[in-house]
Tab-separated table of C-alpha atoms in Angstrom:
chain	number	residue	atom	x	y	z
N	2	MET	CA	2.728	-3.195	29.854
N	3	ASN	CA	5.738	-3.183	31.576
N	4	ALA	CA	9.503	-1.940	30.166
N	5	ASP	CA	10.380	-5.799	30.876
N	6	GLN	CA	7.293	-7.392	29.512
N	7	SER	CA	8.353	-4.969	26.168
N	8	ASN	CA	12.035	-5.897	26.192
N	9	ARG	CA	11.057	-9.512	26.336
N	10	ASP	CA	8.344	-8.971	23.398
N	11	TYR	CA	10.803	-7.442	21.758
N	12	ARG	CA	13.575	-10.258	22.176
N	13	GLU	CA	11.125	-12.768	21.021
N	14	ARG	CA	9.844	-11.057	17.857
N	15	MET	CA	14.089	-10.508	17.155
N	16	LYS	CA	13.997	-14.635	17.624
N	17	THR	CA	11.636	-15.011	14.279
N	18	ASN	CA	12.638	-11.550	12.341
N	19	PRO	CA	14.138	-13.158	8.950
N	20	VAL	CA	16.949	-10.677	8.880
N	21	SER	CA	17.871	-11.738	12.698
N	22	ILE	CA	17.548	-14.826	12.034
N	23	CYS	CA	19.422	-14.898	8.815
N	24	LEU	CA	22.717	-12.185	9.849
N	25	LYS	CA	23.320	-14.739	13.306
N	26	PRO	CA	25.372	-17.163	11.263
N	27	PHE	CA	27.340	-15.158	9.721
N	28	LEU	CA	28.829	-13.481	13.328
N	29	ALA	CA	28.752	-16.770	14.800
N	30	THR	CA	31.217	-18.122	12.113
N	31	GLY	CA	33.106	-18.591	9.130
N	32	LEU	CA	32.523	-16.990	6.137
N	33	ILE	CA	31.846	-20.050	3.798
N	34	LYS	CA	29.793	-22.104	6.095
N	35	ALA	CA	27.885	-18.788	7.638
N	36	LEU	CA	27.071	-17.668	3.904
N	37	VAL	CA	25.913	-21.133	3.449
N	38	THR	CA	23.896	-20.835	6.006
N	39	GLY	CA	22.228	-18.045	6.177
N	40	ILE	CA	21.250	-19.305	2.284
N	41	LEU	CA	19.339	-21.646	3.521
N	42	LEU	CA	17.782	-20.419	6.637
N	43	CYS	CA	16.891	-17.372	4.530
N	44	VAL	CA	14.983	-19.683	2.504
N	45	GLN	CA	12.655	-21.549	5.050
N	46	ALA	CA	9.499	-19.849	5.883
N	47	PHE	CA	9.207	-17.933	8.886
N	48	PRO	CA	6.353	-16.882	10.924
N	49	VAL	CA	6.578	-12.924	10.638
N	50	ASN	CA	5.213	-12.296	14.132
N	51	ALA	CA	4.724	-15.140	16.004
N	52	ALA	CA	3.465	-14.115	19.207
N	53	SER	CA	0.452	-11.880	17.077
N	54	GLY	CA	-1.354	-15.182	16.028
N	55	ILE	CA	-0.834	-14.136	12.390
N	56	HIS	CA	1.542	-16.815	11.139
N	57	LYS	CA	2.115	-15.454	7.533
N	58	GLU	CA	5.237	-16.860	6.007
N	59	ILE	CA	7.982	-14.747	4.235
N	60	THR	CA	10.638	-16.502	1.970
N	61	MET	CA	14.017	-15.278	0.277
N	62	GLU	CA	11.647	-15.177	-2.970
N	63	ASN	CA	8.785	-13.262	-1.613
N	64	MET	CA	11.441	-10.410	0.062
N	65	ALA	CA	12.924	-9.592	-2.512
N	66	ASN	CA	9.984	-9.881	-4.551
N	67	GLY	CA	7.868	-6.455	-2.965
N	68	ILE	CA	8.925	-4.534	-5.420
N	69	ILE	CA	6.044	-3.766	-7.846
N	70	HIS	CA	7.661	-2.097	-10.726
N	71	SER	CA	5.164	-0.636	-14.055
N	72	LYS	CA	7.298	0.333	-17.065
N	73	VAL	CA	5.474	3.937	-18.130
N	74	PRO	CA	5.445	6.460	-21.280
N	75	GLY	CA	7.648	9.094	-21.006
N	76	ASP	CA	11.087	10.197	-20.394
N	77	VAL	CA	12.086	10.849	-16.339
N	78	ASP	CA	11.207	14.470	-16.266
N	79	SER	CA	7.629	14.142	-18.043
N	80	VAL	CA	6.785	11.356	-15.816
N	81	TRP	CA	8.269	12.516	-12.595
N	82	ASN	CA	6.567	15.957	-13.395
N	83	LYS	CA	2.990	13.582	-14.067
N	84	LEU	CA	3.371	11.620	-10.995
N	85	LEU	CA	3.332	14.695	-8.626
N	86	LEU	CA	0.527	15.984	-10.384
N	87	THR	CA	-1.508	13.225	-10.062
N	88	LEU	CA	-0.330	13.112	-6.627
N	89	GLU	CA	-1.694	16.558	-6.406
N	90	ASN	CA	-4.895	15.909	-8.594
N	91	MET	CA	-5.583	12.885	-5.713
N	92	LYS	CA	-5.367	15.026	-2.834
N	93	ALA	CA	-2.230	13.014	-1.643
N	94	PRO	CA	-0.483	14.734	0.713
N	95	VAL	CA	3.291	15.043	-0.334
N	96	PHE	CA	6.297	15.374	2.258
N	97	SER	CA	9.594	14.780	0.230
N	98	LYS	CA	11.359	14.335	-3.368
N	99	VAL	CA	14.900	13.380	-3.538
N	100	ASP	CA	16.599	13.658	-7.054
N	101	HIS	CA	19.288	11.084	-5.888
N	102	LYS	CA	20.675	11.940	-9.277
N	103	ALA	CA	21.289	15.586	-8.562
N	104	ASN	CA	22.604	14.770	-4.958
N	105	ALA	CA	25.103	12.353	-7.098
N	106	VAL	CA	26.219	15.365	-9.201
N	107	SER	CA	26.451	17.500	-6.635
N	108	VAL	CA	29.075	15.701	-4.921
N	109	GLY	CA	31.702	14.807	-8.442
N	110	LEU	CA	29.664	11.456	-8.766
N	111	ASP	CA	27.317	10.220	-11.813
N	112	MET	CA	24.775	7.956	-12.408
N	113	LYS	CA	21.866	7.457	-14.364
N	114	ALA	CA	18.011	9.223	-13.358
N	115	ALA	CA	16.463	7.991	-10.326
N	116	ARG	CA	13.599	10.321	-7.838
N	117	VAL	CA	11.427	9.213	-5.561
N	118	VAL	CA	8.688	10.628	-3.707
N	119	SER	CA	7.298	9.865	-0.425
N	120	PHE	CA	3.289	10.784	-0.093
N	121	GLY	CA	0.249	9.411	1.910
N	122	ASN	CA	-2.489	10.091	3.870
N	123	PRO	CA	-2.278	9.929	7.520
N	124	ALA	CA	-5.797	8.866	8.442
N	125	VAL	CA	-4.997	5.511	6.213
N	126	GLY	CA	-1.593	4.865	7.486
N	127	THR	CA	-1.700	5.591	11.241
N	128	PHE	CA	-3.645	2.808	11.168
N	129	LEU	CA	-0.946	0.353	10.335
N	130	MET	CA	2.316	2.202	13.167
N	131	GLN	CA	-1.327	1.314	15.289
N	132	GLU	CA	-1.030	-2.255	14.718
N	133	ASN	CA	2.736	-2.273	14.889
N	134	PRO	CA	5.009	1.111	15.415
N	135	GLU	CA	8.180	-0.592	13.520
N	136	ALA	CA	5.902	0.152	9.835
N	137	ALA	CA	6.853	3.546	10.435
N	138	LEU	CA	9.869	2.289	8.425
N	139	ASP	CA	8.291	2.000	5.307
N	140	LEU	CA	5.730	4.652	5.740
N	141	PRO	CA	5.077	7.287	4.480
N	142	LEU	CA	4.684	5.344	1.071
N	143	LYS	CA	6.941	5.908	-1.910
N	144	ILE	CA	7.484	5.607	-5.842
N	145	LEU	CA	10.421	5.724	-7.306
N	146	VAL	CA	10.578	7.271	-10.673
N	147	TRP	CA	13.845	5.730	-12.677
N	148	ALA	CA	15.447	5.467	-15.985
N	149	SER	CA	16.115	1.376	-16.550
N	150	PRO	CA	17.008	-0.009	-19.794
N	151	ASP	CA	13.864	-0.844	-21.010
N	152	GLY	CA	12.455	2.810	-20.533
N	153	THR	CA	10.963	4.727	-17.734
N	154	MET	CA	10.071	2.501	-14.142
N	155	LEU	CA	7.737	3.353	-11.402
N	156	SER	CA	8.739	1.056	-8.606
N	157	TRP	CA	7.134	0.779	-5.311
N	158	ASN	CA	6.479	-1.529	-2.188
N	159	ASP	CA	3.946	-3.922	-2.378
N	160	PRO	CA	1.485	-2.985	0.484
N	161	ALA	CA	0.950	-6.476	0.913
N	162	TRP	CA	4.738	-7.389	1.176
N	163	ILE	CA	4.771	-4.307	3.569
N	164	ALA	CA	2.145	-5.504	5.972
N	165	ARG	CA	3.764	-9.515	6.398
N	166	ARG	CA	6.751	-7.790	6.761
N	167	TYR	CA	5.382	-6.241	10.030
N	168	GLY	CA	3.056	-9.336	10.783
N	169	ILE	CA	-0.189	-7.484	10.082
N	170	ASP	CA	-2.578	-8.836	7.863
N	171	PRO	CA	-2.433	-8.272	4.729
N	172	GLU	CA	-5.753	-8.098	3.656
N	173	ASN	CA	-6.439	-5.335	6.346
N	174	GLN	CA	-8.866	-2.573	5.103
N	175	THR	CA	-5.886	-0.239	5.176
N	176	VAL	CA	-3.441	-2.554	3.555
N	177	VAL	CA	-5.917	-2.944	0.845
N	178	LYS	CA	-6.900	1.421	0.466
N	179	MET	CA	-2.775	1.290	-0.008
N	180	GLN	CA	-3.051	-1.069	-2.762
N	181	LYS	CA	-5.910	0.360	-4.721
N	182	MET	CA	-4.549	4.010	-4.249
N	183	PHE	CA	-1.049	2.261	-6.458
N	184	GLU	CA	-3.614	0.611	-8.871
N	185	VAL	CA	-4.812	3.898	-9.267
N	186	ILE	CA	-2.126	5.748	-9.428
N	187	SER	CA	0.022	3.667	-11.799
N	188	GLY	CA	-2.957	3.447	-14.529
N	189	LYS	CA	-2.627	7.282	-14.467
N	190	MET	CA	1.029	7.020	-15.239
N	191	GLN	CA	-0.106	4.813	-18.501
N	192	ASP	CA	-2.470	7.103	-19.634
N	193	THR	CA	-1.007	9.259	-23.037
N	194	HIS	CA	-3.635	11.974	-22.514
């Protein structure tokens, strides 16, 4: 594929990209009219990647619901330590750990406890990036451990939602493996022993 074809393909994908479509009115019209237009456009269903032949639909509702939450027993520190141990025991490589509260405190701000670990298996995630290199924006996988008003929560992006976002079949074997991994991790985090 030459550069001109690649640029045309990119422009075509951007025409069907829900975010691009939703933001376009804000750039071209007045704020109130654009807000109403943007909301109406976002509520409509859009094919994620018409060129792929996969016509999965993303609506505003399921775009917002792409995050899965699981309440877990324990405080943030104990859940965080247990999560890291669980990933280690599962032989899942950890690529980064971010303590957002500590970062906030370091600049004189405060927030509730929130820590993110990014992890994964290149032998699995690479398949999604081969389908669509833009999937690298959501990989490696991440889990957020945070203090909610209801207790300590684990939150992560649903792999099927990630797949749909990039025009990948959400029933793809790789996506199913990722979902099962999150199920195992969440199950182990519920165990109080």
